[in-house]
Tab-separated table of C-alpha atoms in Angstrom:
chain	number	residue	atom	x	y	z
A	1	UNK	CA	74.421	79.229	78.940
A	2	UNK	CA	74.438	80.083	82.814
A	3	UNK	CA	74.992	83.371	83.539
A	4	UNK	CA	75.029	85.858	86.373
A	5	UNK	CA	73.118	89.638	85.599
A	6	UNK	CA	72.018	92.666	87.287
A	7	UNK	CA	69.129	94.770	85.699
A	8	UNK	CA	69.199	97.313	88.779
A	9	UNK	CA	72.047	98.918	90.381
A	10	UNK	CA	71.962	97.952	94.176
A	11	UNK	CA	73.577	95.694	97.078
A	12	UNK	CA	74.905	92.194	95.988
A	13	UNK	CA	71.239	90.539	96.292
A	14	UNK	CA	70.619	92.678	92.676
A	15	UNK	CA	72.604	89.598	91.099
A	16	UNK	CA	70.300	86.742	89.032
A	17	UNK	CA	71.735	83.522	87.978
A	18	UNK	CA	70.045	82.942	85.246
A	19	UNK	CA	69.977	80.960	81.400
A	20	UNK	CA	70.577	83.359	78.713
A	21	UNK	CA	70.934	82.544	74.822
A	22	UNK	CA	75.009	81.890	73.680
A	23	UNK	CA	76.036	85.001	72.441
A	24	UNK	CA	78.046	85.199	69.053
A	25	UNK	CA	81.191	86.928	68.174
A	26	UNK	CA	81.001	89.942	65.531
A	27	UNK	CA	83.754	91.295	63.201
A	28	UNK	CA	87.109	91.521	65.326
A	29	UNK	CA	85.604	89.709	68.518
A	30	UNK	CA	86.273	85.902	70.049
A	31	UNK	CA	83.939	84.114	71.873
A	32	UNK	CA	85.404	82.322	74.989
A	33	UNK	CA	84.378	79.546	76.874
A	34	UNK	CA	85.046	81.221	80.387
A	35	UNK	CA	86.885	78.659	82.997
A	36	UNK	CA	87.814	81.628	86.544
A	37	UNK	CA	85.979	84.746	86.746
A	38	UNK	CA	87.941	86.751	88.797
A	39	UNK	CA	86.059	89.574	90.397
A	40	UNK	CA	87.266	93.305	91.520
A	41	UNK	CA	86.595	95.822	93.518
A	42	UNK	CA	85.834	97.879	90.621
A	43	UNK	CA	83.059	95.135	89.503
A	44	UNK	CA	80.621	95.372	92.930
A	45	UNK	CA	81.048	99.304	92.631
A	46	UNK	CA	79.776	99.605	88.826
A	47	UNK	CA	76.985	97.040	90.131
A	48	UNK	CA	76.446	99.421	93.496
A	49	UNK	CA	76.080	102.568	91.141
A	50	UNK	CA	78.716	104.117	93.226
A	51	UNK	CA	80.295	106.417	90.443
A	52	UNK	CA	79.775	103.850	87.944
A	53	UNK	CA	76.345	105.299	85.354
A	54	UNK	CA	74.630	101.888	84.203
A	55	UNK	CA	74.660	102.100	80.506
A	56	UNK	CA	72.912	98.670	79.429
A	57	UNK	CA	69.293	97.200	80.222
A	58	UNK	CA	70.923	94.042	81.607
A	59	UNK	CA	74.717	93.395	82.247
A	60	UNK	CA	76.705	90.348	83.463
A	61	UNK	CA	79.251	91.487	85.788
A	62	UNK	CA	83.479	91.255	85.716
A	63	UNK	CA	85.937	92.400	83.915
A	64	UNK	CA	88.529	89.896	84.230
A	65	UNK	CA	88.961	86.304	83.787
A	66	UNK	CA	90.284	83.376	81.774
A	67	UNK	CA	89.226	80.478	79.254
A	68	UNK	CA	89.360	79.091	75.767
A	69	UNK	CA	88.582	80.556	72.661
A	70	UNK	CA	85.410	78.515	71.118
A	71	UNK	CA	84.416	80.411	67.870
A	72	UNK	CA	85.926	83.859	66.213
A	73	UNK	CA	84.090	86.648	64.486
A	74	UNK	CA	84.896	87.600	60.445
A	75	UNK	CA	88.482	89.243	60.254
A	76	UNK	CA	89.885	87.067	63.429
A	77	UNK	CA	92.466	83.758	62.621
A	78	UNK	CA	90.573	80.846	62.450
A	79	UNK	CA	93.631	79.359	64.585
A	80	UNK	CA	92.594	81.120	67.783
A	81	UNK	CA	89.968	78.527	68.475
A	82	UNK	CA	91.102	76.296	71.135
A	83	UNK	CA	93.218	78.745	72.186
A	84	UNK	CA	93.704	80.051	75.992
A	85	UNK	CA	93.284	82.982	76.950
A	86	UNK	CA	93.457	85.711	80.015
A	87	UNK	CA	90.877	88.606	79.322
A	88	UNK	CA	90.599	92.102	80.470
A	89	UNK	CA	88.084	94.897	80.475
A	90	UNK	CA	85.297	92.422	78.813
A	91	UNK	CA	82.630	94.796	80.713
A	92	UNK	CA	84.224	97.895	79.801
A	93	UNK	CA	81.765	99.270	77.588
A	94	UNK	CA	79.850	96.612	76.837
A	95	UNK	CA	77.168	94.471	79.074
A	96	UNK	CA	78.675	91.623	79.018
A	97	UNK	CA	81.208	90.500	81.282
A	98	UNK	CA	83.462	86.906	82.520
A	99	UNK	CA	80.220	86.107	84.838
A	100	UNK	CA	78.852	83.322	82.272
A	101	UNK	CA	79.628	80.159	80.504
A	102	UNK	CA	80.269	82.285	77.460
A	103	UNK	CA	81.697	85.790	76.573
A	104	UNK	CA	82.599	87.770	73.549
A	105	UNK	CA	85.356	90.063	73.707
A	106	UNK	CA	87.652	92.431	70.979
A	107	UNK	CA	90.266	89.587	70.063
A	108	UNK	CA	92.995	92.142	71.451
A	109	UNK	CA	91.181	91.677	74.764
A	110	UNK	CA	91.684	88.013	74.930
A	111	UNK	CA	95.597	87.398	75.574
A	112	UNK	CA	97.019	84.327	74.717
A	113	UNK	CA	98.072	82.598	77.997
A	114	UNK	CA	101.140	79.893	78.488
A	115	UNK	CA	99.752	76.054	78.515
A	116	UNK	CA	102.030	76.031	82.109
A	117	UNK	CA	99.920	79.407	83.469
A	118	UNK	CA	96.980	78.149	84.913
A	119	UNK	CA	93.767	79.664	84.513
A	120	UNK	CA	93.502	80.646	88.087
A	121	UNK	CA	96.648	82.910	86.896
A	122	UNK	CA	94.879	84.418	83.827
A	123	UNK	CA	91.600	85.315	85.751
A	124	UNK	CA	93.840	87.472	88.513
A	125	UNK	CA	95.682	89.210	85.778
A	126	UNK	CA	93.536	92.022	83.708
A	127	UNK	CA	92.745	94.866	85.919
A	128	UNK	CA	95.439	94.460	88.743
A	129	UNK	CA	98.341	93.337	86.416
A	130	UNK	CA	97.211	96.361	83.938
A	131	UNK	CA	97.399	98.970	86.394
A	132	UNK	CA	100.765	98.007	88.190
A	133	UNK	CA	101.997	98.442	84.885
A	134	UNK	CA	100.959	101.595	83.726
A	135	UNK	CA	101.820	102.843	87.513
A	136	UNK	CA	105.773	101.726	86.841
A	137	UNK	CA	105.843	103.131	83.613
A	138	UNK	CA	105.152	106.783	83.772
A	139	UNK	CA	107.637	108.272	85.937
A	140	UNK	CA	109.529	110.884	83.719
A	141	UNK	CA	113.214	108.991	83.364
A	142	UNK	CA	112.095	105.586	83.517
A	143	UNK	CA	110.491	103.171	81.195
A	144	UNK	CA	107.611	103.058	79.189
A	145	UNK	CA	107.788	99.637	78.473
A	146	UNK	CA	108.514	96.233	81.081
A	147	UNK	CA	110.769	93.591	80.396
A	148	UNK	CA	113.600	91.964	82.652
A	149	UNK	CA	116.777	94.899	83.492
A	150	UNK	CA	114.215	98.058	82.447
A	151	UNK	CA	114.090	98.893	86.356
A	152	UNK	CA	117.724	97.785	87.089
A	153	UNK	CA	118.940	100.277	89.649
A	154	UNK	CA	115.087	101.621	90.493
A	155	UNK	CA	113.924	101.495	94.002
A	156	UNK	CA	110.113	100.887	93.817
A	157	UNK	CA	108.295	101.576	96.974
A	158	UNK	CA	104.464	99.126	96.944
A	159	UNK	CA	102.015	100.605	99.384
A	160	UNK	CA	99.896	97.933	100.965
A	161	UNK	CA	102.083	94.933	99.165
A	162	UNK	CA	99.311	92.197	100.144
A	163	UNK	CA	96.493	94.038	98.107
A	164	UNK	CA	96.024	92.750	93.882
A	165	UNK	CA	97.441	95.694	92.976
A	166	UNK	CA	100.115	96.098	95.356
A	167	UNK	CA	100.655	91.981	94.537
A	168	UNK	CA	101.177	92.621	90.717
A	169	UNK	CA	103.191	95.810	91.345
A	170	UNK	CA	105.748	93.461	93.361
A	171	UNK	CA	105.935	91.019	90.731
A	172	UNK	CA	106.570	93.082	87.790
A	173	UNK	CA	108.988	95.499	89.495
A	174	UNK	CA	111.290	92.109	90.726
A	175	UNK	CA	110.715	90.777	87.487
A	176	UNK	CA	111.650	94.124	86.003
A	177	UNK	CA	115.210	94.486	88.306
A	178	UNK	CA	113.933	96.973	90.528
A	179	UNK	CA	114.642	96.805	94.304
A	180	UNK	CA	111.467	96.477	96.149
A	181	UNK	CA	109.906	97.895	99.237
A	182	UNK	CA	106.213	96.958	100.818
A	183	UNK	CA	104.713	98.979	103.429
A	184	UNK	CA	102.232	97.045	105.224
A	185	UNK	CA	99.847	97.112	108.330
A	186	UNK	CA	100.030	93.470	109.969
A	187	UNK	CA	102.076	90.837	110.327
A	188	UNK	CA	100.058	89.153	108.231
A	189	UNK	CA	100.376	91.056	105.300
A	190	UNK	CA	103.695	91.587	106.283
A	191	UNK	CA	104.120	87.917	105.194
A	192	UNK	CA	102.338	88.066	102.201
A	193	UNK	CA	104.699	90.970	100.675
A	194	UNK	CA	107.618	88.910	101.056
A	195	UNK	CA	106.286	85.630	99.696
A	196	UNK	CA	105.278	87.861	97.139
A	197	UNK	CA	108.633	88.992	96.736
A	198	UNK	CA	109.532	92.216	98.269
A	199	UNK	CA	113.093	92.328	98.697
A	200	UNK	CA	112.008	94.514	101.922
A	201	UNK	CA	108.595	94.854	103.984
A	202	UNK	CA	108.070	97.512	106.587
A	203	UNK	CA	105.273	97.632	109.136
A	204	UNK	CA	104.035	101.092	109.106
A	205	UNK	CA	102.297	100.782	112.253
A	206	UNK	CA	105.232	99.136	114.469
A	207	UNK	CA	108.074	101.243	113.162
A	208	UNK	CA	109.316	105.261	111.386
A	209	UNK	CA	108.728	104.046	108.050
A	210	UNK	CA	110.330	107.179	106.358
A	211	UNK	CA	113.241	106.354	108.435
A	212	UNK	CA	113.698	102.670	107.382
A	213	UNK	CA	112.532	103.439	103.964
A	214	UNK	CA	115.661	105.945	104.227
A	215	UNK	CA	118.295	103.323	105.612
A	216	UNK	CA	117.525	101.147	102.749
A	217	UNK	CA	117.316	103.976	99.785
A	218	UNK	CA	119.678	106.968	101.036
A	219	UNK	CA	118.493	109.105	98.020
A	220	UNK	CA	114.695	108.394	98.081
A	221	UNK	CA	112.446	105.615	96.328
A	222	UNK	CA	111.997	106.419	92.478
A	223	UNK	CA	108.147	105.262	92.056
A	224	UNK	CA	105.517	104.730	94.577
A	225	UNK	CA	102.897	102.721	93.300
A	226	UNK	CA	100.137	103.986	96.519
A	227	UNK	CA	96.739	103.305	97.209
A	228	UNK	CA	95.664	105.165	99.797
A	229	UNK	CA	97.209	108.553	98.529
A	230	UNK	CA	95.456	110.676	101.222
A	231	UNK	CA	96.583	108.383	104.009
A	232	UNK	CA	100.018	107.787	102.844
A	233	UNK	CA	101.121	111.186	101.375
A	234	UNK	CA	103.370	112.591	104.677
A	235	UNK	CA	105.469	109.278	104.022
A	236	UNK	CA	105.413	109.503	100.503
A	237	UNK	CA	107.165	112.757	100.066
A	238	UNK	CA	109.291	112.107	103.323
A	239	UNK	CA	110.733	109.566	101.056
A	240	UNK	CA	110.584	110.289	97.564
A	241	UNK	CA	113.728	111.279	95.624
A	242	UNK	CA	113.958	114.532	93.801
A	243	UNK	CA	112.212	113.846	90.320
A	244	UNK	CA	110.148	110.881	92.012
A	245	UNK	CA	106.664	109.919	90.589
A	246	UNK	CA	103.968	108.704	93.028
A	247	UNK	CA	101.465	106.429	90.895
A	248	UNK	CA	98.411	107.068	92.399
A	249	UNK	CA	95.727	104.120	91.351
A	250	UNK	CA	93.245	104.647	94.855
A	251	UNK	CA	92.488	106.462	97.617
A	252	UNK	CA	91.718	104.364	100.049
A	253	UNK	CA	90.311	105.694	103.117
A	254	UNK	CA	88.831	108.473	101.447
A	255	UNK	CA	91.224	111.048	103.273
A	256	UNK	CA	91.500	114.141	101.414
A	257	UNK	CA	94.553	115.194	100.301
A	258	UNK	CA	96.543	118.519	100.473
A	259	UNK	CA	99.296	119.686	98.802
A	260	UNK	CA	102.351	121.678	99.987
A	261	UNK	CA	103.330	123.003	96.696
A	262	UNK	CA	106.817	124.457	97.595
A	263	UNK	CA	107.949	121.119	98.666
A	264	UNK	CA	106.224	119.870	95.750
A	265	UNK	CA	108.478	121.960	93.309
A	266	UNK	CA	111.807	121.767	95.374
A	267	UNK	CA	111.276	117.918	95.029
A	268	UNK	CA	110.253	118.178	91.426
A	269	UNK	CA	107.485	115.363	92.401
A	270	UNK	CA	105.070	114.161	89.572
A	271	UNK	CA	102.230	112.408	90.727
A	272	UNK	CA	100.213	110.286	87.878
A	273	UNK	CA	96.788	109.706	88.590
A	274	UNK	CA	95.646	106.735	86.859
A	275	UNK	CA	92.454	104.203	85.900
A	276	UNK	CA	93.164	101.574	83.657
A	277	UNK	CA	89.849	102.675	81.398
A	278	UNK	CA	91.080	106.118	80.193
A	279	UNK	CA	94.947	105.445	79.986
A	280	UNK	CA	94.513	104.950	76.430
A	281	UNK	CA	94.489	102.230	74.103
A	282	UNK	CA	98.293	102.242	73.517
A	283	UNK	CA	98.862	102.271	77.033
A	284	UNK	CA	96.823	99.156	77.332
A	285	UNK	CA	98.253	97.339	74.684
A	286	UNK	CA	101.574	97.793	75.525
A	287	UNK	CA	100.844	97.000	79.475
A	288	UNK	CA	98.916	93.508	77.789
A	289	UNK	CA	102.417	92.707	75.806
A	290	UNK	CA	104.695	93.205	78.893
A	291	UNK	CA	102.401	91.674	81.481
A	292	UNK	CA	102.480	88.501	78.689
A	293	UNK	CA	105.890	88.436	78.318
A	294	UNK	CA	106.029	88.438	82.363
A	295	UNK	CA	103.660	85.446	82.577
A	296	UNK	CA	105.622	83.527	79.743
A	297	UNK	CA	108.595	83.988	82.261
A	298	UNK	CA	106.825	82.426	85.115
A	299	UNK	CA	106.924	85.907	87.057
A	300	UNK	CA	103.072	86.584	87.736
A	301	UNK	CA	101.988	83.128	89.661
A	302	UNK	CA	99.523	83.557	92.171
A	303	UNK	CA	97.914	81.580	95.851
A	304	UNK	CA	98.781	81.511	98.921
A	305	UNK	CA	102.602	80.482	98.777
A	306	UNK	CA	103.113	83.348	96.279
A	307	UNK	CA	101.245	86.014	98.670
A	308	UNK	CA	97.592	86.117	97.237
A	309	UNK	CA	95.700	83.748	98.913
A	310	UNK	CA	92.581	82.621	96.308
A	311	UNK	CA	89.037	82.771	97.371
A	312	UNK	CA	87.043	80.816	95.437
A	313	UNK	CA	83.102	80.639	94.521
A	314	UNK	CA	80.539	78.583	91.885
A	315	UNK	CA	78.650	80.897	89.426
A	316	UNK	CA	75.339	80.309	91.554
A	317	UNK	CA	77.443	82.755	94.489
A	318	UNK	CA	78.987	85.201	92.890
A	319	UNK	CA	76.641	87.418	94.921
A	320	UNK	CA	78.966	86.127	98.203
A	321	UNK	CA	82.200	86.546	96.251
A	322	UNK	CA	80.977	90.150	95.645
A	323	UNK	CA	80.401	90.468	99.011
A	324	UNK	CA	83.739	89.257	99.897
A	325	UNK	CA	85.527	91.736	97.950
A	326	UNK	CA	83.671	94.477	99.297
A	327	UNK	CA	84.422	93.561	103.061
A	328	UNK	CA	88.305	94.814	101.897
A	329	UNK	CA	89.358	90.282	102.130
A	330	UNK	CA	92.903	89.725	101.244
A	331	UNK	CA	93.205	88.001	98.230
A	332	UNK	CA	92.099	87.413	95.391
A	333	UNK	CA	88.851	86.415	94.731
A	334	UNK	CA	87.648	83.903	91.902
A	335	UNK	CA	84.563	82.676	90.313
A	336	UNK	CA	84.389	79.308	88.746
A	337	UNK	CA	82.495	79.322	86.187
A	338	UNK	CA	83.250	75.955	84.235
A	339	UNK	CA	81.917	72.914	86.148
């Protein structure tokens, strides 16, 4: 099979496309014949070495993407093959990732996707989808679980709407019955948030945020799914309600935060740090099940007319799309991997 690898941790010119052998699934695992890679920033900073140890000799690259099931280890249904699927985490752990022909992945990792999702769908799910999830479902009187009416009467306030995270967050929080707010930094983005489906999108830069953030939710936004915590923080508690959560997935911009504990306690505020890897495996399965159930309903689509434009590469430039991601593009960026 074709597949991309990285023996040294390094700038995007580290990645080889290369042949290597077809793997084979073990006890519990599928094999899957990957169609869309789709590529994070997570991915180019475990092949940078930024924070990311390198655990394997050689590793193909992604944790997210989408195909068909093509052969099943001992103790999987013999009725998954030819099935599709959406797959996250495949390089969690393990050293090899959606960057090939061919990957082999715990069968609970391979999700069984709707013959009207397209694949480009399934590859921009995993990581993004996961973590919008678990950052909606850990504030301390609202859900743990997703499904149409569990946010009914929940303001949910998206910082930077046009991101993958910020995208998915949208999505399942509409799809949920929340009421939706975007904070954004261009016009452009500004756009993107409300073809996502923000039921409101606020220019941070042209406007007092806290103050229209305010005029739309008198008594304060009940989760803020943010992203650039350090950056963001002055608004956040300017606007969130007593008992709020902030969901706190990134820090963009590296600014360092400080807290002002007394207003911390008089707002009761409970901020959830979170990464998808260490949240658990319950977490993650239940996150899967939702963010399913969410695609069966049509609620997850993705391009531009749906606010996350797709950037698309062949295998043989996955080093470019890992470029791309790293230059902070918006969108989401693919690899196709089946000719």
């Amino acid at each position: 099979m074709k597949a991309i690898i990285y023996r040294d941790t390094g700038t995007p010119d580290v990645l080889r496309f290369v042949d290597r052998d077809l793997p084979e699934p073990g006890p519990g695992e599928v094999r899957v014949r990957v169609a869309v890679s789709g590529v994070n920033p997570t991915d180019w900073q475990a092949r940078s070495g930024a924070d990311h140890p390198k655990h394997f000799p050689e590793i193909i690259p992604h944790l997210d993407g989408a195909g068909t099931i093509d052969a099943v280890g001992a103790g999987v249904d013999q009725s998954r093959v030819g099935q599709r699927v959406w797959l996250f985490m495949a390089a969690a752990g393990r050293p090899t990732g959606t960057a090939a022909e061919f990957t082999v992945v715990p069968a609970e990792q391979a999700v069984p996707l709707p013959d009207e999702a397209g694949f480009d769908v399934g590859a921009s799910l995993g990581v993004p989808a996961l973590t919008a999830h678990r950052a909606l479902t850990v504030a301390e009187d609202g859900p743990r679980r997703l499904r149409p009416g569990a946010l009914d009467g929940k303001v949910v306030l998206a910082a930077g709407g046009a991101g993958a995270v910020g995208h998915a967050v949208i999505q399942l929080s509409r799809w949920a019955g929340a009421t939706v707010i975007s904070t954004v930094s261009s016009a452009e983005k500004a756009r993107l948030a409300t073809a996502t489906g923000a039921h409101h999108v606020i220019n941070y830069r042209e406007s007092d945020p806290a103050a229209e953030i305010r005029r739309i939710a008198a008594d304060g936004v009940d989760i803020i799914a943010e992203v650039a915590l350090g950056a963001n923080l002055a608004l956040d508690l300017a606007v969130l309600r007593t008992r709020g959560t902030i969901s706190t997935y990134a820090n963009d911009g590296g600014k360092p935060v400080e807290l002002d504990v007394l207003q911390n306690m008089v707002l009761n505020a409970r901020f959830q740090f979170l990464i998808l890897y260490l949240a658990g495996p319950e977490a993650r399965a239940a996150a899967a099940q939702d963010v399913a159930a969410a695609v069966r309903d049509g609620a997850l689509p993705v391009g531009e007319e749906h606010g996350l434009p797709l950037i698309r590469f062949p295998l043989d430039r996955t080093a470019d799309a890992h470029r791309t991601v790293e230059s902070r593009s918006v969108g989401k960026v693919l690899v196709d991997v089946a000719s």
